[in-house]
CSV table of N, CA and C in Angstrom, one decimal:
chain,number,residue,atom,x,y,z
A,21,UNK,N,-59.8,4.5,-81.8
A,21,UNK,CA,-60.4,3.6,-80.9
A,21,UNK,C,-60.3,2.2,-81.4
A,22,UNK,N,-60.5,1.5,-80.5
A,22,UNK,CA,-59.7,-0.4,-81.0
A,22,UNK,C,-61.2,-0.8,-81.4
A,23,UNK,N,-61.1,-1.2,-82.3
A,23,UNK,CA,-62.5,-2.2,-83.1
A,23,UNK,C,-63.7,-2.8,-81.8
A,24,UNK,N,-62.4,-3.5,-81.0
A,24,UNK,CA,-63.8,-3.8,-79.6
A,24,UNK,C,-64.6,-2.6,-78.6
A,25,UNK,N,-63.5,-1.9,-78.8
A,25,UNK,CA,-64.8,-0.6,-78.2
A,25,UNK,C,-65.3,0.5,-78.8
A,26,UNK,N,-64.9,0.0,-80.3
A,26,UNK,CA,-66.7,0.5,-81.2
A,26,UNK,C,-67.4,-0.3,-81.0
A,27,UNK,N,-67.6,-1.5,-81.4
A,27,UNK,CA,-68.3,-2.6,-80.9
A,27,UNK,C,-69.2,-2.6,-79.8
A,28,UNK,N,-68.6,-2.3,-79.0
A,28,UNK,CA,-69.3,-1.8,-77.3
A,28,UNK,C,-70.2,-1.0,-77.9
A,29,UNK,N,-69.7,0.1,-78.0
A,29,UNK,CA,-70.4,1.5,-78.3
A,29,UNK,C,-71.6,1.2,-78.9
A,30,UNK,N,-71.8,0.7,-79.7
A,30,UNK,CA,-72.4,-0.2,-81.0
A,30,UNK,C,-73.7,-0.6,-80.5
A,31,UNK,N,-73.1,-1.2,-79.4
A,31,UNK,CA,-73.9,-2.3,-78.7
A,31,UNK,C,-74.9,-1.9,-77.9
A,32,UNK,N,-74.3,-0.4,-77.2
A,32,UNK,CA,-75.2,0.0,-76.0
A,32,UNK,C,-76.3,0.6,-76.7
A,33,UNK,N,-76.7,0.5,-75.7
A,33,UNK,CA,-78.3,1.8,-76.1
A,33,UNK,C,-77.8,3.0,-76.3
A,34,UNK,N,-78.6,3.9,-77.2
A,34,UNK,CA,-78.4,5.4,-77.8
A,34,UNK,C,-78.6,6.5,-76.0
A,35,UNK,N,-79.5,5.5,-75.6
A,35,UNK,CA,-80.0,6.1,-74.2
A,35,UNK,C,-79.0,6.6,-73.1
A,36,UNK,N,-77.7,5.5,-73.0
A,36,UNK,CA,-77.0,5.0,-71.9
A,36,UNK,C,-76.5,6.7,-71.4
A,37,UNK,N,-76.1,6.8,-70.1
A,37,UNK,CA,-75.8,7.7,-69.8
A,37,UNK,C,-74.2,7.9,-70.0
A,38,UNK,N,-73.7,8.5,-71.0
A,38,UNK,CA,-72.3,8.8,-71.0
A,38,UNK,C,-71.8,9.9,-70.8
A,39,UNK,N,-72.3,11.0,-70.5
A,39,UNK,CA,-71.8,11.8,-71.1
A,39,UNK,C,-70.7,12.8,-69.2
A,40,UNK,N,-71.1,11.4,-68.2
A,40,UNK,CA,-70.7,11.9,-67.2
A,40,UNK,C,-69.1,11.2,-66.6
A,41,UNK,N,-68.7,10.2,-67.5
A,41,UNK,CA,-67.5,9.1,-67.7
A,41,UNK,C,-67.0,10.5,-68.7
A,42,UNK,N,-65.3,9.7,-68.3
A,42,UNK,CA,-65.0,10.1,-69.6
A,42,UNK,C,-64.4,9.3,-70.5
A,43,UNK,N,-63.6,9.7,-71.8
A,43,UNK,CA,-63.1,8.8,-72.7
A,43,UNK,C,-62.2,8.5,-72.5
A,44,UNK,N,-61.8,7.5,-71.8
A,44,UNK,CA,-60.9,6.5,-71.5
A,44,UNK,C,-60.2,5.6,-72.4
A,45,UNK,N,-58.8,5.5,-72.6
A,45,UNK,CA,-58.5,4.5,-73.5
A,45,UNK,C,-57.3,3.9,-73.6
A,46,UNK,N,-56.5,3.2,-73.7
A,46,UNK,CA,-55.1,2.7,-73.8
A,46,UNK,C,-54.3,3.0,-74.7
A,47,UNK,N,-52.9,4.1,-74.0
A,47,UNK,CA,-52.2,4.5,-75.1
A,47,UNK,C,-51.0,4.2,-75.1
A,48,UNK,N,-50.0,3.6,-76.4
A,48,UNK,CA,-48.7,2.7,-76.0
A,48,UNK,C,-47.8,4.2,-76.5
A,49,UNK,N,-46.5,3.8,-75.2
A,49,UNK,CA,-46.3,5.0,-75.5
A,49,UNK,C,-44.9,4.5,-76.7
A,50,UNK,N,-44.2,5.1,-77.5
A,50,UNK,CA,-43.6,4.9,-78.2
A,50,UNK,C,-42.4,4.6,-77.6
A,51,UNK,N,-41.4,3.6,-77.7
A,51,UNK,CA,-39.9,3.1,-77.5
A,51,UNK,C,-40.1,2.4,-76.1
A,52,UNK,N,-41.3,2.3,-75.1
A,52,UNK,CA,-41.4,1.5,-74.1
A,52,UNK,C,-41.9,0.3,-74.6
A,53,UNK,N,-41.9,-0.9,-73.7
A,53,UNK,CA,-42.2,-2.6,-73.5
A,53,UNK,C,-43.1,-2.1,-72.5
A,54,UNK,N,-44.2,-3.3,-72.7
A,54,UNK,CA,-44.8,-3.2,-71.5
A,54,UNK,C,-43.6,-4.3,-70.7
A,55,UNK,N,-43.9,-4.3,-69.6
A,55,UNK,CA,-43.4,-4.8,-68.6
A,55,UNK,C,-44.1,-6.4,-68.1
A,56,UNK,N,-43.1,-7.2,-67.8
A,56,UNK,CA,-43.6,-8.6,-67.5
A,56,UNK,C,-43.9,-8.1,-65.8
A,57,UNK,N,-45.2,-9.4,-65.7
A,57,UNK,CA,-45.6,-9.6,-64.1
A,57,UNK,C,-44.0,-9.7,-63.7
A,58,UNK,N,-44.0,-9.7,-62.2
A,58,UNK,CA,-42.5,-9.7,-61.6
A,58,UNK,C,-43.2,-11.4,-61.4
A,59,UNK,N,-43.9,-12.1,-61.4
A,59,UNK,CA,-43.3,-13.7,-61.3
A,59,UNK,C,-42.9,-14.1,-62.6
A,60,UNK,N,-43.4,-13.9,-63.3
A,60,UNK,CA,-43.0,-14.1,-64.7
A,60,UNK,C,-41.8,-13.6,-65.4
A,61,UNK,N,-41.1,-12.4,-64.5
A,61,UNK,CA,-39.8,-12.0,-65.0
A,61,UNK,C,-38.5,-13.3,-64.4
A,62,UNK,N,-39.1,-13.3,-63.4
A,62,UNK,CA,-38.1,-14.5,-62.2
A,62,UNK,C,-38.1,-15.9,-62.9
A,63,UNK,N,-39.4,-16.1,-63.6
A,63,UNK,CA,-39.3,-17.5,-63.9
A,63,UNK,C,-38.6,-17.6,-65.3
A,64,UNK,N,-38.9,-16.6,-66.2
A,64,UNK,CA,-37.5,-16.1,-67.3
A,64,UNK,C,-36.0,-15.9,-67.3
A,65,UNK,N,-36.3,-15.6,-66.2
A,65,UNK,CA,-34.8,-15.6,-65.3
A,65,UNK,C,-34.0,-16.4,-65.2
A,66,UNK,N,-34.8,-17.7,-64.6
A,66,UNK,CA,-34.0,-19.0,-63.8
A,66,UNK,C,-33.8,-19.4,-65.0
A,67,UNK,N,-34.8,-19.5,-66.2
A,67,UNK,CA,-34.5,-20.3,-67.3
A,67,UNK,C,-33.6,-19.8,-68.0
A,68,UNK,N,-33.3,-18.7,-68.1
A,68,UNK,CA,-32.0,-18.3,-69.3
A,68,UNK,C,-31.0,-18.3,-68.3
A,69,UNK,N,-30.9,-18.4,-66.9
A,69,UNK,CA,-29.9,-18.7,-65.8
A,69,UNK,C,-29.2,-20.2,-66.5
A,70,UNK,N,-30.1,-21.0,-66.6
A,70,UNK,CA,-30.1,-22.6,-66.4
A,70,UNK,C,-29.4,-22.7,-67.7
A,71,UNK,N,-30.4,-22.0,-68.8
A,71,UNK,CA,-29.7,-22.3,-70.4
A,71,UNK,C,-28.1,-21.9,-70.5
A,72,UNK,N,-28.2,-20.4,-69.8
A,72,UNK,CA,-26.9,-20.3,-69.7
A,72,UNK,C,-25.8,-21.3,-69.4
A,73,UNK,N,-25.9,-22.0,-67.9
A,73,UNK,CA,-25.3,-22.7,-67.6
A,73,UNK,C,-25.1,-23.9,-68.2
A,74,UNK,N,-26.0,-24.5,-68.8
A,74,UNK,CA,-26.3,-25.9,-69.3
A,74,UNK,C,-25.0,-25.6,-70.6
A,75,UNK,N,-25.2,-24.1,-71.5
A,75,UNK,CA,-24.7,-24.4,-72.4
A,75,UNK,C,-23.0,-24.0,-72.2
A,76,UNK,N,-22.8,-23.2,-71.0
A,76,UNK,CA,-21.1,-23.3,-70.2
A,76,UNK,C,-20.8,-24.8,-70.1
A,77,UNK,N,-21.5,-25.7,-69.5
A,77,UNK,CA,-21.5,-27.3,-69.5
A,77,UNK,C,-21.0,-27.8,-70.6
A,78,UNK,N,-21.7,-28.1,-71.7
A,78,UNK,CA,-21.6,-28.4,-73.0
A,78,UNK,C,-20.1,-27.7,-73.3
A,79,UNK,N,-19.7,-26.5,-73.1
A,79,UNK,CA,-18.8,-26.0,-73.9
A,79,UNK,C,-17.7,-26.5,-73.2
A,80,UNK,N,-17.6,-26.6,-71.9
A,80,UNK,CA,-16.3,-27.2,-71.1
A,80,UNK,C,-16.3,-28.6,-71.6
A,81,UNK,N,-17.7,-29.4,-71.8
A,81,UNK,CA,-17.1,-30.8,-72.4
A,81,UNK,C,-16.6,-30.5,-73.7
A,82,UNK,N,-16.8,-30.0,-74.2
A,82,UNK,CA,-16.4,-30.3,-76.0
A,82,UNK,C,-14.6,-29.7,-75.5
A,83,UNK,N,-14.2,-28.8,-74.9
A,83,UNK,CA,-13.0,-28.4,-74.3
A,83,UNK,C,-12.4,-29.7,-74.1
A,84,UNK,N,-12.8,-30.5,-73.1
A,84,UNK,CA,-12.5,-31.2,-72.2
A,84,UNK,C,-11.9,-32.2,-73.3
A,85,UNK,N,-13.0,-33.1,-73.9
A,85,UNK,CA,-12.7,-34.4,-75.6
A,85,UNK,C,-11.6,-33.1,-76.2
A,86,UNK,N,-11.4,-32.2,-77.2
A,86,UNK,CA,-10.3,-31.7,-77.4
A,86,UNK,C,-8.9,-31.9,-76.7
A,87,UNK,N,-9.2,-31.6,-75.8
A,87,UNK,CA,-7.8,-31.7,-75.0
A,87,UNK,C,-7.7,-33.5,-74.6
A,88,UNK,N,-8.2,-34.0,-74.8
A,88,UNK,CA,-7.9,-35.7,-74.4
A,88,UNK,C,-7.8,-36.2,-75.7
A,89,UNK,N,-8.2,-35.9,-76.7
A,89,UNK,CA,-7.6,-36.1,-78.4
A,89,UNK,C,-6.5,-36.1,-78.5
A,90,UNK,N,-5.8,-34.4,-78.1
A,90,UNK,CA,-4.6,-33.8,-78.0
A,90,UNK,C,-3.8,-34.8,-77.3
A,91,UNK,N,-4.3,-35.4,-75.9
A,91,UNK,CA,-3.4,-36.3,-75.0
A,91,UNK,C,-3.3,-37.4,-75.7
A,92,UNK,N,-4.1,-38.4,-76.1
A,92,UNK,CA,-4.1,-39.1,-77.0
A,92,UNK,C,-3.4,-39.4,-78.1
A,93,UNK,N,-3.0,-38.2,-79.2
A,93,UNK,CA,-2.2,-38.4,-80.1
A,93,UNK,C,-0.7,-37.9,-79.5
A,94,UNK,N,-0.6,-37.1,-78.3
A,94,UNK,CA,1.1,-37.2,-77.4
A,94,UNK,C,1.6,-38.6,-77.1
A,95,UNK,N,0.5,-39.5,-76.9
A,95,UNK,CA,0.8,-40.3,-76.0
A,95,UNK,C,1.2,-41.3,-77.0
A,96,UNK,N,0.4,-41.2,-77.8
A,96,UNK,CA,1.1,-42.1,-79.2
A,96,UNK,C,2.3,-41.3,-80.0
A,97,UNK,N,2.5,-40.7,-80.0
A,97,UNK,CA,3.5,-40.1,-80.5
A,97,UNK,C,4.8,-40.5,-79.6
A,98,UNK,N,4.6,-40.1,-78.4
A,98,UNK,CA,5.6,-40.8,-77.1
A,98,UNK,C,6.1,-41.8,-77.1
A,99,UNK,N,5.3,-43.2,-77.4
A,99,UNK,CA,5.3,-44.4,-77.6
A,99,UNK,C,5.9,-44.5,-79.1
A,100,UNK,N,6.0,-44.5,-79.7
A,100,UNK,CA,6.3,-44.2,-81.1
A,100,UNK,C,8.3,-43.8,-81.1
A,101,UNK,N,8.2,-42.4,-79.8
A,101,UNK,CA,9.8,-42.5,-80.3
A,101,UNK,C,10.2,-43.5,-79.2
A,102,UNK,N,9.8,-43.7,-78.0
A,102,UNK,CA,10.6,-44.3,-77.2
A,102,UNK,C,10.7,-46.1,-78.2
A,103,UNK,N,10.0,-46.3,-78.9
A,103,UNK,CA,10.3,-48.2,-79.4
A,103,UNK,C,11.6,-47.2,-80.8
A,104,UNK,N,11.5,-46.0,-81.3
A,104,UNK,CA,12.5,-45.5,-82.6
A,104,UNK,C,14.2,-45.2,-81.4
A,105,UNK,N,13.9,-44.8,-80.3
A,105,UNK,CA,14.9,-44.8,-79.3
A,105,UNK,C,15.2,-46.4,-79.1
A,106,UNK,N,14.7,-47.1,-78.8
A,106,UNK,CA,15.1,-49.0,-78.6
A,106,UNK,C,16.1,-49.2,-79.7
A,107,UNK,N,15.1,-48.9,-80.8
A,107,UNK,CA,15.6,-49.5,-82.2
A,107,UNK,C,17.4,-48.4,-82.3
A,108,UNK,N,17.2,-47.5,-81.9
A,108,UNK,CA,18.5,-46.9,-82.1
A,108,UNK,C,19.6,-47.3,-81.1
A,109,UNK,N,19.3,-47.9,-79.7
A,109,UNK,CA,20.1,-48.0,-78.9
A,109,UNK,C,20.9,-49.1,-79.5
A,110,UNK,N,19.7,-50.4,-80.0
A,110,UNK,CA,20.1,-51.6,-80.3
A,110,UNK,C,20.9,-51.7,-81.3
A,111,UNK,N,20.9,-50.5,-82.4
A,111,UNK,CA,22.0,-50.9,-83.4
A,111,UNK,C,23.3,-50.1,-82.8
A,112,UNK,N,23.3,-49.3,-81.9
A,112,UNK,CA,24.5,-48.7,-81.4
A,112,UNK,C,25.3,-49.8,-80.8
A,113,UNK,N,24.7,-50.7,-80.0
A,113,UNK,CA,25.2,-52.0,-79.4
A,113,UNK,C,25.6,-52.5,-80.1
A,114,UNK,N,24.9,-53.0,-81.3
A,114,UNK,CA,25.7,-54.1,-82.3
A,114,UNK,C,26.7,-53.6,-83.2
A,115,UNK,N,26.3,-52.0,-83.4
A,115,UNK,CA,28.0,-51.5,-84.2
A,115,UNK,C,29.2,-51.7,-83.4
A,116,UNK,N,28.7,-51.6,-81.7
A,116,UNK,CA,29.9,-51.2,-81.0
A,116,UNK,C,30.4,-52.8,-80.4
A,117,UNK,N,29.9,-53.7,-80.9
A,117,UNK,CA,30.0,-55.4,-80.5
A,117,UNK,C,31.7,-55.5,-80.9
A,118,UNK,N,32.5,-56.1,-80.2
A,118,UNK,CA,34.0,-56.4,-80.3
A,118,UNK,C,34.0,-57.7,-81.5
A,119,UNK,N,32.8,-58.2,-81.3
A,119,UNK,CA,32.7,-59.1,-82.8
A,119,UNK,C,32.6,-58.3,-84.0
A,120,UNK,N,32.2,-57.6,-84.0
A,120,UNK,CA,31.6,-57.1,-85.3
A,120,UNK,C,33.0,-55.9,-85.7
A,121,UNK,N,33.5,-55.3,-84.8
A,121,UNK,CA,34.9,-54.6,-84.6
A,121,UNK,C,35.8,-55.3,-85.5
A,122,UNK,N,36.0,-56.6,-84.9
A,122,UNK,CA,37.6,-57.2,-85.1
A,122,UNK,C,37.0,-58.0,-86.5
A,123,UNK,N,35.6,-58.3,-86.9
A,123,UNK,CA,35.5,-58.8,-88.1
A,123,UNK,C,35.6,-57.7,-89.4
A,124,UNK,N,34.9,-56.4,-89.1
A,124,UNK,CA,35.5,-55.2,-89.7
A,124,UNK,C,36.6,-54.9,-90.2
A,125,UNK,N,37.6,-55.4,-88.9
A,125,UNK,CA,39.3,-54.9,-89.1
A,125,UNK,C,39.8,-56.2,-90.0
A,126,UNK,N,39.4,-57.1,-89.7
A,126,UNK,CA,40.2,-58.0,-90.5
A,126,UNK,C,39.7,-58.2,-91.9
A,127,UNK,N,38.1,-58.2,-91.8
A,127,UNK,CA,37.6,-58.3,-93.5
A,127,UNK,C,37.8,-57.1,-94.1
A,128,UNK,N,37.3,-55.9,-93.9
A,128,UNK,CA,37.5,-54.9,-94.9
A,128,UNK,C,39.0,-53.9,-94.5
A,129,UNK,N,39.1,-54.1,-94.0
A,129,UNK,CA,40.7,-53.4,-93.1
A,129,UNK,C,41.7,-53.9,-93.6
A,130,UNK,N,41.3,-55.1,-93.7
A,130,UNK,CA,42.8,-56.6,-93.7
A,130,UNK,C,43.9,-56.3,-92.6
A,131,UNK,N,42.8,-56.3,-91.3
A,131,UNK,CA,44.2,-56.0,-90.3
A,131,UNK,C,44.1,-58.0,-89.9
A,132,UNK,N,45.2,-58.3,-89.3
A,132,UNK,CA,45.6,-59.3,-88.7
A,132,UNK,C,46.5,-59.2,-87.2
A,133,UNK,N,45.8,-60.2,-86.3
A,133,UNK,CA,46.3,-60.2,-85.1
A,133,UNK,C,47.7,-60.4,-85.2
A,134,UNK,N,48.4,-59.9,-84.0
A,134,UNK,CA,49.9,-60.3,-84.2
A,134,UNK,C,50.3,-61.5,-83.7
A,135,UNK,N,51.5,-62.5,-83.7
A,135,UNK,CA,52.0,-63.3,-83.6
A,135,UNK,C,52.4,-63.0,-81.9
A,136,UNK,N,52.9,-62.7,-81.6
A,136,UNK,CA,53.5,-62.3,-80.3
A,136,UNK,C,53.1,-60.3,-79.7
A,137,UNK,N,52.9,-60.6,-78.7
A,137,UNK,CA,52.5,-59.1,-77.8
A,137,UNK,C,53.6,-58.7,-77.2
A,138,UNK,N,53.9,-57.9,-77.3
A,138,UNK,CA,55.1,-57.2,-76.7
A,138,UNK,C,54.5,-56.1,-75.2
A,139,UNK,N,55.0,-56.2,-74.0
A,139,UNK,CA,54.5,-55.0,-73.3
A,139,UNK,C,55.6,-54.3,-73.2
A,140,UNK,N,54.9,-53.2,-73.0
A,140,UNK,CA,56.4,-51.6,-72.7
A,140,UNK,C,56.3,-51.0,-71.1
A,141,UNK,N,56.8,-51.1,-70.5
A,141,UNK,CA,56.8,-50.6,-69.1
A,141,UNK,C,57.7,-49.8,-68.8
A,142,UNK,N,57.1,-48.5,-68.5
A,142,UNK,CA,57.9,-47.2,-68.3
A,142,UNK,C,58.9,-47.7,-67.1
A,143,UNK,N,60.5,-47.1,-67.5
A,143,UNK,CA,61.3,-47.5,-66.9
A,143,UNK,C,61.1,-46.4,-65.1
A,144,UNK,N,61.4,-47.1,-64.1
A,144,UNK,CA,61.5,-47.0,-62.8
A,144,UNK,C,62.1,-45.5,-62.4
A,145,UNK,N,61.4,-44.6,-61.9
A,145,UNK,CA,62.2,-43.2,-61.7
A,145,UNK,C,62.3,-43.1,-60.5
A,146,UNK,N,64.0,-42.4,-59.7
A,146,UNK,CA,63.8,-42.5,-58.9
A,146,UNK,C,64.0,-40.7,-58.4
A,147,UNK,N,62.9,-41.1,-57.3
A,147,UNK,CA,63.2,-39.3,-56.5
A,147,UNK,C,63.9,-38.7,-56.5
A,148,UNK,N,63.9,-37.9,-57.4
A,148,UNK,CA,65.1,-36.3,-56.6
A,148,UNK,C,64.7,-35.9,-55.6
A,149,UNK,N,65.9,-35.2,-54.4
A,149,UNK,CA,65.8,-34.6,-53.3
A,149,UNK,C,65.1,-33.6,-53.3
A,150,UNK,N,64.8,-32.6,-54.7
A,150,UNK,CA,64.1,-31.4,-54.5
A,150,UNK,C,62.9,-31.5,-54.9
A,151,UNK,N,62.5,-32.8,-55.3
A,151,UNK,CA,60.7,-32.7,-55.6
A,151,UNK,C,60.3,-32.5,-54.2
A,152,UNK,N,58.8,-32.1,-54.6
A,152,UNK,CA,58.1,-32.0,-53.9
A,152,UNK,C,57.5,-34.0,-53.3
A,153,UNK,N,57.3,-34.2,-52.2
A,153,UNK,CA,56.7,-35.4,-52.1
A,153,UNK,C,55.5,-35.9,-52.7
A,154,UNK,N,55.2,-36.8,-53.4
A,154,UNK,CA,54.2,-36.8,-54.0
A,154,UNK,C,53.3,-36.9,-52.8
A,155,UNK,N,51.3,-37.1,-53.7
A,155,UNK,CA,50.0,-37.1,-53.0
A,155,UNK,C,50.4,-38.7,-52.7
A,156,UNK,N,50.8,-39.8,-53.2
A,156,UNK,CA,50.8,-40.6,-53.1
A,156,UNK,C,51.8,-41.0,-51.5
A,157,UNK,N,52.2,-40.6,-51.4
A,157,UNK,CA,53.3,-40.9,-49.8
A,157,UNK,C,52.2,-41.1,-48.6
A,158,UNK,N,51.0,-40.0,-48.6
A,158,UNK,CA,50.4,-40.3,-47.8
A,158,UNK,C,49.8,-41.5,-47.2
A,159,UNK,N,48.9,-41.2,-45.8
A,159,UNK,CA,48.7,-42.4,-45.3
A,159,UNK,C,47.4,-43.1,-46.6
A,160,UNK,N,47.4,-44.4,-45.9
A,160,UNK,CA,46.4,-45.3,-46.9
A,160,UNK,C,44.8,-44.7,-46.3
A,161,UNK,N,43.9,-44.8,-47.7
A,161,UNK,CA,42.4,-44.4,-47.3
A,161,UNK,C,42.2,-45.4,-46.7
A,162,UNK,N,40.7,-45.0,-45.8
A,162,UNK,CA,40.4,-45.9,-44.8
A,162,UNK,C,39.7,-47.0,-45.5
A,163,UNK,N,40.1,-48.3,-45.2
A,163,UNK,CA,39.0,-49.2,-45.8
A,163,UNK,C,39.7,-50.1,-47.5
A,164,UNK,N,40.9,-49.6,-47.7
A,164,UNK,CA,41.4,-49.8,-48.7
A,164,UNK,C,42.9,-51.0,-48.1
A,165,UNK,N,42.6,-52.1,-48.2
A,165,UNK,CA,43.7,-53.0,-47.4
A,165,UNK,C,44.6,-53.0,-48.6
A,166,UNK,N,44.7,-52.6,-50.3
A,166,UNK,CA,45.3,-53.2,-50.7
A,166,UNK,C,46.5,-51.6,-51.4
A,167,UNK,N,46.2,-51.0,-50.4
A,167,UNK,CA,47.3,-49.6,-50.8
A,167,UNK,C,48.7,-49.7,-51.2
A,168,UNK,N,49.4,-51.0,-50.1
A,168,UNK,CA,50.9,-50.7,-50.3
A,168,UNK,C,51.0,-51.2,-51.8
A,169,UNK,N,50.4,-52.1,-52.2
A,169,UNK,CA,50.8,-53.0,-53.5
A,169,UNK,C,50.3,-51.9,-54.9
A,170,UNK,N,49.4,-50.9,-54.6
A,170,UNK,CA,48.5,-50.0,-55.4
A,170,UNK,C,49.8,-49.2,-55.7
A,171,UNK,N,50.3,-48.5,-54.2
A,171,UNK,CA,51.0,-47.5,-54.2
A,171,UNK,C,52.5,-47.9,-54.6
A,172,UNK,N,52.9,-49.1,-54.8
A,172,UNK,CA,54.2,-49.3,-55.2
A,172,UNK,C,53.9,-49.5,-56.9
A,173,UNK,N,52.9,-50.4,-57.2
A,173,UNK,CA,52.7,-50.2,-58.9
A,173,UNK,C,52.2,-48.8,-59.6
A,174,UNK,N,52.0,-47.7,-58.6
A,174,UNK,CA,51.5,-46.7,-59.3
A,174,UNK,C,53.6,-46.2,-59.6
A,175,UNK,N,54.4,-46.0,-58.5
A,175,UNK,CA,55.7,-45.6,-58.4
A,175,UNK,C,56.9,-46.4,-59.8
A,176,UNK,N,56.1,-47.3,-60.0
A,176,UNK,CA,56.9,-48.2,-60.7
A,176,UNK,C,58.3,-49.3,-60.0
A,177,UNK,N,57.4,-49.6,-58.7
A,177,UNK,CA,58.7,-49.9,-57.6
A,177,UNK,C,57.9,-51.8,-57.6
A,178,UNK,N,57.6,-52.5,-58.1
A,178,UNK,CA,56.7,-53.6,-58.3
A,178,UNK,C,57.6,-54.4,-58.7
């Protein structure tokens, strides 16, 4: 019996009529909970609903700053090769500069321009009966006014 209902017991008169009650008393049974009021389970509810979600929130931001770090250092990295692409285009220009060529060939080369140019022009051939006609005989493309003079310096007839 629990301390408060000796106490009672205690308390009452020797007289009281008990003996037509009976012994009544509170027994926990082993491996059960008591059970919450049903408002009180609901309002436990919403709140570990809410924690839940608050801390889904939190976890997608901290996701969210991760991933914008990540963007952050791409985007500097990006920037970074496109000015190492500039720098590379720019010395390809200046190796391939006709100044810088012909000062090459003459300073460390020791080439020298020539005195006089000579040109060579393949000597004039003329049709055999059994070729085939050339692509060139055809009519002129449309829009092209300067064909006959094209088509006689391609033949060697100029």
């Amino acid at each position: 019996m629990s301390s408060t209902a000796q106490h009672l017991r205690r308390s009452l008169p020797a007289s009281a009529p008990d003996a037509g009650r009976p012994d009544l008393r509170v027994v926990e049974r082993p491996g059960r909970r008591l059970a919450l009021p049903r408002g009180r389970a609901a309002v436990v509810t919403v709140f570990a609903g809410l924690a839940a979600v608050m801390l889904g929130l939190v976890y997608l931001h901290v996701v969210l700053a991760q991933r914008q770090i990540e963007l952050d250092r791409l985007t500097a990295r990006t920037a970074a090769a496109e000015q190492h692409y500039q720098a590379l285009r720019l010395q390809v220009a200046q190796l391939e500069s006709p100044g810088r060529i012909i000062a090459t060939a003459e300073g460390r080369l020791g080439m020298r321009p020539p005195a006089t140019v000579h040109y060579v022009s393949p000597p004039p051939q003329s049709p055999s009966p059994t070729a085939a006609p050339s692509p060139a005989s055809g009519p002129a493309p449309a829009g092209d006014a300067d064909w006959p003079a094209i088509k006689a310096a391609l033949a060697g007839q100029r």
